[in-house]
């Protein structure tokens, strides 16, 4: 049916995210969707100069010799270091591997998926707008220099998956991304878990069902697209509804 861009979280890689989202990937494959897992261009290697205490701290953050990120936040300068490198990387990747129907992102990858909803046609002019985006434990960039990304609001249909026990990305932090999406195009699903991609039957059915419905709706004639009451009745209140 189509291809989906899977964007891993901070300290992960494409290969690792493929393993961690295997249940979702296989469920989508049964529906005809192929998954593509790029690895971020910024390597988060442990510095050779780090003393044992520094290495232990970095390893505690999940950083090892096979860790990558889409950017590194410089708290002092209030900057996403490497984001420009990520845009250039994705422009080439999308051109080579696309087109993609939509994106699925986790944590930092979910934040990037939100950005891509408004930026994909800018970094890859020949690529059509995404039909959907699924954000697991996502968040909005808090940096004022990125406000242009969310203004106007993200118009791509979005599904935000939050863990009720997530202590890494809080519900309030995820709400900043939810609020950056058009209200009638966003749906929220809360699962009873932490900072991971849930693989329960309910979670898989919710996500795959929403993707399938959203893609099918995008194929409908323009005059039928205005009939949004039925679309909202199916998904408006799943797992807690819109925040």
Short mmCIF file of C-alpha atoms in Angstrom, two decimals:
data_model
loop_
_atom_site.label_atom_id
_atom_site.label_comp_id
_atom_site.label_asym_id
_atom_site.label_seq_id
_atom_site.Cartn_x
_atom_site.Cartn_y
_atom_site.Cartn_z
CA UNK A 1 0.00 0.00 0.00
CA UNK A 2 2.77 2.44 0.90
CA UNK A 3 5.88 3.23 2.90
CA UNK A 4 6.25 4.66 6.39
CA UNK A 5 9.27 6.53 7.74
CA UNK A 6 10.22 5.30 11.23
CA UNK A 7 12.30 7.79 13.27
CA UNK A 8 14.14 6.43 16.31
CA UNK A 9 14.67 8.10 19.65
CA UNK A 10 17.76 9.74 21.14
CA UNK A 11 20.62 7.26 21.80
CA UNK A 12 18.99 4.68 19.50
CA UNK A 13 19.59 3.67 15.86
CA UNK A 14 17.43 2.56 12.97
CA UNK A 15 18.31 -1.08 13.59
CA UNK A 16 17.52 -0.87 17.30
CA UNK A 17 14.22 0.93 16.70
CA UNK A 18 13.27 -1.74 14.18
CA UNK A 19 13.63 -4.32 16.95
CA UNK A 20 11.81 -2.23 19.56
CA UNK A 21 8.88 -1.56 17.21
CA UNK A 22 8.82 -5.05 15.66
CA UNK A 23 5.22 -5.78 16.65
CA UNK A 24 3.97 -2.55 15.06
CA UNK A 25 6.14 -3.03 11.99
CA UNK A 26 4.80 -6.55 11.41
CA UNK A 27 1.20 -5.46 11.97
CA UNK A 28 1.59 -2.69 9.41
CA UNK A 29 3.27 -5.04 6.95
CA UNK A 30 0.13 -7.20 7.02
CA UNK A 31 -1.81 -4.12 5.95
CA UNK A 32 0.57 -3.49 3.06
CA UNK A 33 2.84 -0.84 4.59
CA UNK A 34 6.62 -1.18 4.35
CA UNK A 35 8.74 0.38 7.08
CA UNK A 36 11.95 2.33 6.51
CA UNK A 37 14.35 2.93 9.41
CA UNK A 38 17.07 5.54 8.85
CA UNK A 39 19.77 6.03 11.48
CA UNK A 40 20.33 9.64 12.56
CA UNK A 41 23.50 11.28 11.24
CA UNK A 42 24.84 12.39 14.63
CA UNK A 43 26.88 9.71 16.41
CA UNK A 44 26.79 9.93 20.20
CA UNK A 45 29.99 8.04 20.92
CA UNK A 46 31.52 7.87 24.37
CA UNK A 47 34.53 10.22 24.40
CA UNK A 48 37.88 8.49 24.80
CA UNK A 49 38.91 11.15 27.27
CA UNK A 50 36.01 10.50 29.63
CA UNK A 51 36.97 9.34 33.10
CA UNK A 52 35.13 6.35 34.67
CA UNK A 53 32.60 8.63 36.40
CA UNK A 54 31.80 10.51 33.17
CA UNK A 55 31.50 7.26 31.21
CA UNK A 56 29.13 5.83 33.82
CA UNK A 57 26.97 8.97 33.62
CA UNK A 58 26.80 8.81 29.82
CA UNK A 59 26.06 5.09 29.84
CA UNK A 60 23.29 5.82 32.33
CA UNK A 61 21.74 8.04 29.68
CA UNK A 62 21.80 5.15 27.24
CA UNK A 63 24.77 6.46 25.28
CA UNK A 64 27.21 3.81 24.09
CA UNK A 65 29.32 3.27 20.99
CA UNK A 66 26.22 2.54 18.86
CA UNK A 67 24.07 5.53 19.82
CA UNK A 68 22.78 8.27 17.53
CA UNK A 69 20.64 11.38 17.73
CA UNK A 70 18.83 13.75 15.39
CA UNK A 71 20.31 16.67 17.36
CA UNK A 72 22.03 17.41 20.66
CA UNK A 73 20.53 20.16 22.76
CA UNK A 74 23.04 22.75 23.94
CA UNK A 75 21.45 24.00 27.16
CA UNK A 76 23.84 26.94 27.49
CA UNK A 77 23.36 28.25 23.96
CA UNK A 78 19.72 27.05 23.75
CA UNK A 79 20.33 25.42 20.40
CA UNK A 80 19.63 22.07 18.71
CA UNK A 81 23.15 21.30 17.55
CA UNK A 82 23.20 19.21 14.37
CA UNK A 83 19.59 19.81 13.30
CA UNK A 84 20.81 21.37 10.06
CA UNK A 85 22.79 18.20 9.40
CA UNK A 86 19.65 16.14 10.02
CA UNK A 87 17.61 18.22 7.55
CA UNK A 88 20.25 17.68 4.86
CA UNK A 89 20.44 13.96 5.63
CA UNK A 90 16.66 13.51 5.51
CA UNK A 91 16.36 15.48 2.26
CA UNK A 92 18.65 12.94 0.58
CA UNK A 93 17.13 9.95 2.35
CA UNK A 94 13.57 10.88 1.43
CA UNK A 95 14.59 11.53 -2.17
CA UNK A 96 16.25 8.11 -2.37
CA UNK A 97 13.88 5.95 -0.30
CA UNK A 98 10.55 7.77 -0.59
CA UNK A 99 7.90 8.72 -1.15
CA UNK A 100 6.45 8.04 2.29
CA UNK A 101 2.78 8.06 3.23
CA UNK A 102 3.63 9.20 6.72
CA UNK A 103 5.97 9.01 9.69
CA UNK A 104 6.13 7.16 12.99
CA UNK A 105 8.46 8.59 15.60
CA UNK A 106 9.51 7.80 19.15
CA UNK A 107 10.61 10.43 21.70
CA UNK A 108 13.14 12.68 19.91
CA UNK A 109 12.10 10.94 16.69
CA UNK A 110 8.48 11.88 17.46
CA UNK A 111 9.51 15.50 17.92
CA UNK A 112 11.23 15.28 14.53
CA UNK A 113 8.14 13.67 12.96
CA UNK A 114 6.13 16.67 14.13
CA UNK A 115 8.65 19.01 12.54
CA UNK A 116 8.61 17.03 9.31
CA UNK A 117 4.84 17.39 9.00
CA UNK A 118 5.32 21.04 8.14
CA UNK A 119 8.81 20.84 6.65
CA UNK A 120 8.88 17.74 4.43
CA UNK A 121 7.76 19.59 1.30
CA UNK A 122 10.35 22.30 2.02
CA UNK A 123 13.36 20.02 2.46
CA UNK A 124 12.17 17.66 -0.29
CA UNK A 125 10.14 19.80 -2.74
CA UNK A 126 9.11 16.85 -4.92
CA UNK A 127 7.67 14.93 -1.97
CA UNK A 128 3.93 15.24 -1.22
CA UNK A 129 2.70 16.23 2.26
CA UNK A 130 2.46 13.42 4.78
CA UNK A 131 -0.95 11.79 5.06
CA UNK A 132 -0.39 11.09 8.76
CA UNK A 133 2.11 11.04 11.62
CA UNK A 134 2.17 8.92 14.77
CA UNK A 135 4.14 10.34 17.69
CA UNK A 136 5.10 8.12 20.63
CA UNK A 137 6.13 10.24 23.64
CA UNK A 138 6.66 13.26 21.44
CA UNK A 139 7.30 16.88 22.33
CA UNK A 140 7.57 20.29 20.69
CA UNK A 141 10.84 22.16 20.41
CA UNK A 142 10.75 24.85 23.13
CA UNK A 143 13.27 27.03 21.30
CA UNK A 144 11.86 30.31 19.92
CA UNK A 145 13.91 30.00 16.72
CA UNK A 146 11.77 26.98 15.84
CA UNK A 147 8.40 28.70 16.26
CA UNK A 148 8.07 28.97 12.47
CA UNK A 149 7.76 25.19 12.30
CA UNK A 150 4.50 25.27 14.27
CA UNK A 151 3.03 28.43 12.79
CA UNK A 152 0.58 27.82 11.27
CA UNK A 153 -0.45 24.78 13.31
CA UNK A 154 0.43 21.35 11.96
CA UNK A 155 -2.42 20.35 9.64
CA UNK A 156 -1.32 16.75 9.06
CA UNK A 157 -3.57 14.21 10.85
CA UNK A 158 -1.64 13.17 13.97
CA UNK A 159 -1.96 10.40 16.54
CA UNK A 160 -0.17 11.08 19.83
CA UNK A 161 0.60 7.99 21.92
CA UNK A 162 1.45 8.73 25.54
CA UNK A 163 2.44 6.42 28.39
CA UNK A 164 0.68 7.07 31.69
CA UNK A 165 3.85 5.96 33.51
CA UNK A 166 6.31 7.79 31.25
CA UNK A 167 8.88 9.55 33.45
CA UNK A 168 11.17 10.58 30.55
CA UNK A 169 8.73 12.71 28.55
CA UNK A 170 5.94 13.98 30.76
CA UNK A 171 2.33 14.33 29.67
CA UNK A 172 2.65 18.10 29.94
CA UNK A 173 5.69 18.10 27.69
CA UNK A 174 3.86 15.97 25.11
CA UNK A 175 0.93 18.35 25.35
CA UNK A 176 3.11 21.09 23.85
CA UNK A 177 3.29 19.07 20.61
CA UNK A 178 -0.38 18.11 20.77
CA UNK A 179 -1.33 21.78 21.06
CA UNK A 180 0.84 22.54 18.02
CA UNK A 181 -1.47 20.38 15.87
CA UNK A 182 -4.86 21.38 14.52
CA UNK A 183 -7.52 20.33 17.00
CA UNK A 184 -9.77 18.55 14.50
CA UNK A 185 -6.84 16.62 13.04
CA UNK A 186 -5.25 15.32 16.26
CA UNK A 187 -6.04 12.26 18.35
CA UNK A 188 -4.55 11.14 21.67
CA UNK A 189 -4.17 7.58 22.89
CA UNK A 190 -2.93 6.86 26.42
CA UNK A 191 -1.44 3.46 27.21
CA UNK A 192 -0.78 2.14 30.74
CA UNK A 193 2.99 1.99 30.39
CA UNK A 194 6.20 3.97 30.33
CA UNK A 195 8.64 5.34 27.78
CA UNK A 196 8.37 2.74 25.02
CA UNK A 197 6.37 1.72 21.97
CA UNK A 198 3.54 -0.43 23.39
CA UNK A 199 2.91 -3.78 21.73
CA UNK A 200 -0.34 -4.83 23.40
CA UNK A 201 -3.16 -5.92 21.11
CA UNK A 202 -5.20 -2.85 22.05
CA UNK A 203 -2.34 -0.47 21.29
CA UNK A 204 -1.52 -2.14 17.98
CA UNK A 205 -5.16 -2.23 16.88
CA UNK A 206 -5.62 1.42 17.83
CA UNK A 207 -2.56 2.65 15.93
CA UNK A 208 -2.92 0.47 12.85
CA UNK A 209 -6.66 1.09 12.68
CA UNK A 210 -6.15 4.85 12.86
CA UNK A 211 -3.44 4.79 10.19
CA UNK A 212 -5.58 2.70 7.85
CA UNK A 213 -8.65 4.91 8.36
CA UNK A 214 -6.64 8.09 7.90
CA UNK A 215 -4.95 6.90 4.71
CA UNK A 216 -8.26 5.72 3.27
CA UNK A 217 -9.85 9.09 4.14
CA UNK A 218 -7.07 10.87 2.25
CA UNK A 219 -8.12 9.03 -0.90
CA UNK A 220 -11.73 10.18 -0.67
CA UNK A 221 -13.02 12.90 -3.02
CA UNK A 222 -12.59 16.45 -1.78
CA UNK A 223 -16.31 16.94 -1.24
CA UNK A 224 -16.45 13.84 1.00
CA UNK A 225 -13.44 15.02 2.99
CA UNK A 226 -15.58 17.68 4.62
CA UNK A 227 -17.70 15.02 6.29
CA UNK A 228 -15.52 14.82 9.40
CA UNK A 229 -18.22 13.83 11.91
CA UNK A 230 -17.85 10.13 11.17
CA UNK A 231 -14.02 10.31 11.35
CA UNK A 232 -14.17 11.98 14.77
CA UNK A 233 -16.72 9.53 16.12
CA UNK A 234 -14.32 6.65 15.51
CA UNK A 235 -11.22 8.10 17.13
CA UNK A 236 -11.91 11.31 19.04
CA UNK A 237 -12.00 9.73 22.48
CA UNK A 238 -9.79 6.65 22.31
CA UNK A 239 -7.64 6.23 25.37
CA UNK A 240 -8.54 9.61 26.85
CA UNK A 241 -9.40 11.76 23.86
CA UNK A 242 -7.92 15.08 22.79
CA UNK A 243 -5.87 17.04 25.31
#
